[in-house]
Structures are given as C-alpha cells and as structure tokens.
XYZ file of C-alpha atoms in Angstrom:
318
model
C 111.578 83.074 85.945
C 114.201 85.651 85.715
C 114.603 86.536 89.441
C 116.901 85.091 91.924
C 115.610 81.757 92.937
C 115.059 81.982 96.627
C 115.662 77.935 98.626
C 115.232 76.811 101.876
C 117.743 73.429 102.401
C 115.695 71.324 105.268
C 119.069 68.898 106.689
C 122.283 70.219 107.857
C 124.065 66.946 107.919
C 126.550 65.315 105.599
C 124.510 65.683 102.275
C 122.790 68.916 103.330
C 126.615 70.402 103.118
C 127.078 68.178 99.802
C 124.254 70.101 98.231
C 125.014 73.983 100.105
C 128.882 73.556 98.330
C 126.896 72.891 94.656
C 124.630 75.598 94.934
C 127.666 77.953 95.465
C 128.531 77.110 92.260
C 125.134 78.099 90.625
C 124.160 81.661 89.703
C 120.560 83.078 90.385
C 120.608 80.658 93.317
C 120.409 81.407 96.770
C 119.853 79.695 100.119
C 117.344 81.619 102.754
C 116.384 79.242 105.445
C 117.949 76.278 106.973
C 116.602 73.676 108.924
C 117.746 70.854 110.990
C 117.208 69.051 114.088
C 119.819 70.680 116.459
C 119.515 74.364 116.421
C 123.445 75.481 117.018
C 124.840 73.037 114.885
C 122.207 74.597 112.149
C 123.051 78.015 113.154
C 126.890 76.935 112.176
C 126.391 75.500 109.372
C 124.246 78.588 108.389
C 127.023 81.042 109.425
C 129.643 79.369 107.429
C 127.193 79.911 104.195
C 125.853 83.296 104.673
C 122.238 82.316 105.721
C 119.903 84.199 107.622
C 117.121 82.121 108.420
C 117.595 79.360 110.647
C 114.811 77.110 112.665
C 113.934 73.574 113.677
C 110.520 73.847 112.165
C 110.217 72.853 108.318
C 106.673 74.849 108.534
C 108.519 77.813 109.684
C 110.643 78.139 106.308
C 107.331 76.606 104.238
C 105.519 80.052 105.431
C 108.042 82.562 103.841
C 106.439 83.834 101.346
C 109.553 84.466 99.473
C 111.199 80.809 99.744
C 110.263 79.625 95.804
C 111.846 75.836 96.553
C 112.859 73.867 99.259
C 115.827 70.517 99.196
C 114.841 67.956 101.243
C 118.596 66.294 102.828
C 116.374 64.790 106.109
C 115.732 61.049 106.802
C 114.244 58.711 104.660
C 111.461 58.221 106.559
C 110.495 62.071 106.374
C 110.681 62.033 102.629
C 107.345 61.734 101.760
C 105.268 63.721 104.296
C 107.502 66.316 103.937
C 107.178 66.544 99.913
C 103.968 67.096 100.384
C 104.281 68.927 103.061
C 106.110 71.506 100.575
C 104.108 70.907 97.339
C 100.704 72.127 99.507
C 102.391 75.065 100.561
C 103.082 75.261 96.702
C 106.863 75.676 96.838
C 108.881 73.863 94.387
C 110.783 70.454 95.671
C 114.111 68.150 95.201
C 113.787 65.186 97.822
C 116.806 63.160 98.372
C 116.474 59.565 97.410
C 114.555 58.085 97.806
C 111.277 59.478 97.733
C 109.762 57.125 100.189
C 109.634 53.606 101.645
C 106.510 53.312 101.702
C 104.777 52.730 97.924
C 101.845 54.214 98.993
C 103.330 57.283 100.492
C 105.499 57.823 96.866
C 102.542 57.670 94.876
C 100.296 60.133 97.010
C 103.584 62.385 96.481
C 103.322 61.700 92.453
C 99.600 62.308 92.244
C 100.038 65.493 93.981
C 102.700 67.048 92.101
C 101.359 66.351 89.146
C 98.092 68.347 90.176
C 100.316 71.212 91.249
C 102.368 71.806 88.478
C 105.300 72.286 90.434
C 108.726 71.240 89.819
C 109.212 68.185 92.313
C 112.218 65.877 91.787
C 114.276 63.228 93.431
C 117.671 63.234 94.152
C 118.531 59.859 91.822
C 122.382 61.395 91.407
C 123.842 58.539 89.477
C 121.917 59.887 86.724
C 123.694 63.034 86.617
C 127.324 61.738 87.282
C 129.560 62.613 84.534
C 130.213 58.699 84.086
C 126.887 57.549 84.147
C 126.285 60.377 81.500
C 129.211 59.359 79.295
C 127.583 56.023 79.254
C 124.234 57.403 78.699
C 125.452 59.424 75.439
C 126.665 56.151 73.983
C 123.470 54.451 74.542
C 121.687 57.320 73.127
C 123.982 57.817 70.073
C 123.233 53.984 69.467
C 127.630 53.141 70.208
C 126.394 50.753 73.103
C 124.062 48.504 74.920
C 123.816 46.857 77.994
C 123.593 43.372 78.459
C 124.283 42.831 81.918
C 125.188 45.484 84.874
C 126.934 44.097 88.104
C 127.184 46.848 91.102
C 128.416 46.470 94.407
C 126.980 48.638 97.145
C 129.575 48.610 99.920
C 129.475 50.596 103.319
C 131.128 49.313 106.527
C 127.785 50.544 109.166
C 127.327 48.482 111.649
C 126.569 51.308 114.052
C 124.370 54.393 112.900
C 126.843 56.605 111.371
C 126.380 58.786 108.625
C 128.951 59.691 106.053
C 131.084 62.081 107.988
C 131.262 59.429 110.699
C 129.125 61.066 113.007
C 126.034 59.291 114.864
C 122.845 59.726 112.822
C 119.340 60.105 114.267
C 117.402 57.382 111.634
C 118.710 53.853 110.542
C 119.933 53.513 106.654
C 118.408 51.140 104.412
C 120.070 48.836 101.697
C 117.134 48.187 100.012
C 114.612 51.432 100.008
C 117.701 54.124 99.811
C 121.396 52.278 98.075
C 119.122 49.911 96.372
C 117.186 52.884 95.093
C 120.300 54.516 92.916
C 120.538 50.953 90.776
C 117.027 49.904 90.147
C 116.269 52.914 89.035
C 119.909 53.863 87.143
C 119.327 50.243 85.097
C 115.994 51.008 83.993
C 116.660 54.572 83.060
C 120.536 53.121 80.989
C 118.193 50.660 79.583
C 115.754 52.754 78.410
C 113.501 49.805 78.948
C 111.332 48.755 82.131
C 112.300 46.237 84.766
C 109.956 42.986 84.299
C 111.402 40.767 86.668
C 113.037 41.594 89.902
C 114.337 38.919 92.697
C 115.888 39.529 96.069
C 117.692 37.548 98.654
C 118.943 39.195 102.314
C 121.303 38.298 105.346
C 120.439 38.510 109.235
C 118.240 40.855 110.778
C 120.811 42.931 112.602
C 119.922 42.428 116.644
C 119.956 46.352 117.062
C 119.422 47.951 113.946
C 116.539 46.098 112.924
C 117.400 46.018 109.342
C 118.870 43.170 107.217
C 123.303 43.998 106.673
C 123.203 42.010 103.253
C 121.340 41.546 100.370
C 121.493 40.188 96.780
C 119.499 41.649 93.688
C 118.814 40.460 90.210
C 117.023 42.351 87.570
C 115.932 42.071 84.297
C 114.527 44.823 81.886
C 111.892 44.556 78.926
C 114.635 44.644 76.448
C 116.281 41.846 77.626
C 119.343 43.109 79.874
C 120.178 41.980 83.332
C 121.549 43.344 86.305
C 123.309 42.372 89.534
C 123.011 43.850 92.399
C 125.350 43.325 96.118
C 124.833 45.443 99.226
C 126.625 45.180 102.362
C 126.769 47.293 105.292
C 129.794 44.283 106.230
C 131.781 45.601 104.073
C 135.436 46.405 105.480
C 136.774 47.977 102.510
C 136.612 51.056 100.080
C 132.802 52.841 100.595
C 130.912 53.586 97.747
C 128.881 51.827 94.983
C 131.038 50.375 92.245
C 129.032 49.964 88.847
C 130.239 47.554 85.629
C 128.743 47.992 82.353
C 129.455 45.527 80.081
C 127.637 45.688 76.637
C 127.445 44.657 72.941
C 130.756 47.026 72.194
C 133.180 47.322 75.389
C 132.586 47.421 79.134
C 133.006 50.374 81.569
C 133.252 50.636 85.200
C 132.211 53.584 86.822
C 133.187 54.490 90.625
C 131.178 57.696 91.701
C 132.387 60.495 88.803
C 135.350 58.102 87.303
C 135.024 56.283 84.812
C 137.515 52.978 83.084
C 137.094 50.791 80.472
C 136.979 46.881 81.228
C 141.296 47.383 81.098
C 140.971 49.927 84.082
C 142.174 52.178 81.280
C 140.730 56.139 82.714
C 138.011 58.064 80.203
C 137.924 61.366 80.826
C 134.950 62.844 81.545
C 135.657 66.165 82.482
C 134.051 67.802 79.709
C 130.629 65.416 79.623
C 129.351 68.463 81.486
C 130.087 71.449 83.199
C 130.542 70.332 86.633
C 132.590 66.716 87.852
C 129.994 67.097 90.909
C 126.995 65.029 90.644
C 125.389 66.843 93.245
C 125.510 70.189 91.605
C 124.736 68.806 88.769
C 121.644 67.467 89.845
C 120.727 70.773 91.389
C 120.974 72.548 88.359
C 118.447 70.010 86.787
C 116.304 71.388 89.659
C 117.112 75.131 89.375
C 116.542 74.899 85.193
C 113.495 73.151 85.349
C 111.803 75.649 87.702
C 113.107 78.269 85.165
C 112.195 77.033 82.255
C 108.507 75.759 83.829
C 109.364 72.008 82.576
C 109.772 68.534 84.313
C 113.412 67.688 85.256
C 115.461 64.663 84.629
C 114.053 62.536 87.797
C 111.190 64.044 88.430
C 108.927 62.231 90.900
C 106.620 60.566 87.921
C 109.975 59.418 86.744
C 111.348 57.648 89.509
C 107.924 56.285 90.820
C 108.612 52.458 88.851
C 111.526 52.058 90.697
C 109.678 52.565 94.072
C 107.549 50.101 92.599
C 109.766 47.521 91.939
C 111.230 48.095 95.666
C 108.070 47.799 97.353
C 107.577 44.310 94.820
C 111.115 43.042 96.292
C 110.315 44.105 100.007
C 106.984 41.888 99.690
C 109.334 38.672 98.185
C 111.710 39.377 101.242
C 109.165 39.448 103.744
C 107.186 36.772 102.094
C-alpha cells in the first residue's frame, strides 16, 4: 500500500490529541474524519489539525469509502462494539487499551479480526516506550532477565476527570484499563505466560462505583514475579512507575525515562526514532497496514492479558 493512508480518529479528548500530535509526525498519514461526543469542541479540535470531516456519528466516518483505518480514543466501555463495529465495515483498527472489559466482548473482537484479515491492534503503549524497549533489547540479546517487577499505578481521581483535568463522560478503571498496561507489559518482558494471578481491592467508592485501590501479584511460566499497586488516592506525582530488577542490574522506567537501580539516567533517545510512545505505537499501526502483516499488539496478542483480568475480576468479586 503505496497511497496515502486515509484515518478517521473517533475521540477528541485528552488522548485523541495525544495520538493527532504523533500522526503529524508520520508521512503517508493523514486524518479525514473526526468524531466525538460534543460537536463544537470536535469541530475545534478539527480546525486546529486541518480536518474536514467532522460528526458525532462513528457510522458516519465508517461509510466513507475512502477512510482505510479508524483510532479508537473513546471510553472503555465502547471499545469493543466499536472494533467491530469498524472491522465489519472492513476498515483497519487501533483501539486504545484496553480492548474491552468484558472477556467475552474481547474475544468476539479477536475471532473477528482474525477472519478479516485486517490490521486490528490495541493501544498497549508501554510496549513501544523507548524504556520499555531498551529493556526489551536486553532481554532479547540474552544481557537480562527479570525476576521480579514492582509498578506503582498512581492517579489522584476521586472525581471523573480525565487527564487534562477536565470532567469525563465514563468512569476509569484500575483494574480493566491501568491494570491492563502491566499484566500484559510482564508477560510480553517475560516472554513467558502469566500462570498465577492474585488480586486484593479497597472500598467501593460511594459515587463512582468502582474500587480506589487495589493490589496485584503475578507470576509467569518462567518463574518471574510481579507487583502490582493502583491508587486513584494517590496525592502525588501521576503516572505508572515500573522497577525491573533482574539477574544483571535493575532499571526503573517512568513513562519514556529510564535509570538504573542508582537513579543513574540511560539514554534512550536513539532506541528508536521517536521519544513518543504514542507515535510510536501508531507507526506500528500505519507499517503493519503497509506491509499487510500483524503489528506488535495486535488484538490476538493482547487477548491473555484480558484473560487474566477477567480471572482477577472473578477472585475480586468472589
């Protein structure tokens, strides 16, 4: 596929922008449609970028015939019934993460895409952050392994904000969205599967309806374990904080930094050719459709940690 990829970017809000400032970077790329919820605010955002289409309607964008691919940036609980939504219309798909929260609803998205032969892939970013790579490289080249990882997941949210601070239209989820980017980061490090997976949570928040905290512990195939915090208590810095620590050092990697175990700074600035994980990750996208090949996180990829979610969510409710 030689042509200009043509995209229509469904979600104007904080990540939507996250993902129209990548795709500025990225040649043979262009956004055609946008879509979100409040029509002026879309029609802003669209202005600013140098779109032309703009509607409320996801099936409005689905029916141009010259859209090729469509980013999903909408709420979680959208995620699956729009993938499919876009794979039947037979346009190409990235979903934010996570795919779904709803097992069932992640696997009907799996089957499908695999019948279509379409590109669809999920937006697990800490697999494309230039730290995470780094750390990825050494696994790969044999230089390191992972014995235990301990993250913290950290947001202060006790109101429904999203990340610019603005009110958001869906409630968050520590365990079927943050949760998400560890399970599945751990098994895909490890190179091994998860085989045991517990999970403890706080309160049910009186409005919210969702538990604040919760504790994780994992354990792969191959022996490594991993500890997982979330807290939407958290007063503090925002972000999820990840420490490595293997057979041969330790690293600790905050978003696209990364320090050794002596807060000592690696550079990573030449691990790839972007420090944005976000245009990185769209570039996965953008090759794969190119190239007619199944990205890094494709849906088939992801689907085991959905799995071991959906195995936690049935301990916690239990």
């Amino acid at each position: 596929m030689s042509k200009t990829i043509k995209v229509a970017l469904a979600g104007a809000g904080a990540f939507g922008i996250k993902h129209l400032d990548g795709i500025r970077n990225i040649d043979g790329v262009e956004v055609v449609s946008l879509i979100s919820r409040d029509l002026e605010k879309t029609r802003e955002v669209a202005a600013k970028y140098g779109i032309g289409h703009v509607t409320t309607d996801l099936a409005d964008s689905l029916a141009m015939p010259e859209v090729d691919a469509v980013i999903l940036c909408t709420p979680t609980q959208m995620h699956a019934s729009q993938t499919l939504a876009c794979l039947k219309a037979g346009k190409h798909v990235q979903v934010e993460i996570p795919l779904c929260d709803v097992l069932a609803d992640g696997e009907e998205a799996v089957a499908l895409a695999e019948k279509s032969g379409l590109v669809a892939m999920c937006g697990h970013t800490r697999r494309f952050n230039p730290s995470h790579q780094y750390v990825h490289k050494k696994i790969e080249a044999g230089e390191f392994n992972i014995q235990q990882m301990d993250v913290q997941t950290y947001f202060f949210r006790r109101t429904n904000m999203n990340a610019l601070g603005q009110p958001r239209s869906w409630t968050d989820h520590l365990l079927w969205h943050h949760a998400a980017h560890t399970v599945d980061l751990f098994a895909y490090q490890c190179g091994s599967p998860i085989v045991k997976a517990n999970a403890v949570q706080g309160p049910i928040h009186p409005t919210l309806g969702i538990a604040m905290d919760m504790s994780i512990q994992l354990k792969a195939a191959n022996g490594a374990i991993c500890t997982l915090s979330l807290s939407f208590n958290n007063d503090g810095p925002l972000g999820t904080f990840f420490r490595y620590i293997g057979d041969t050092g330790t690293f600790i990697a905050r978003y696209d930094d990364l320090v050794n175990g002596k807060e000592e700074k690696i550079d990573v600035s030449k691990v790839d050719v972007s420090m944005n994980g976000i245009e990185l990750q769209d570039r996965e996208f953008f090759a794969a459709i190119r190239e007619g090949r199944q990205p890094n996180s494709s849906l088939a990829q992801v689907l085991p940690c959905y799995q071991v979610l959906h195995q936690l969510e049935q301990q916690l409710n239990a």
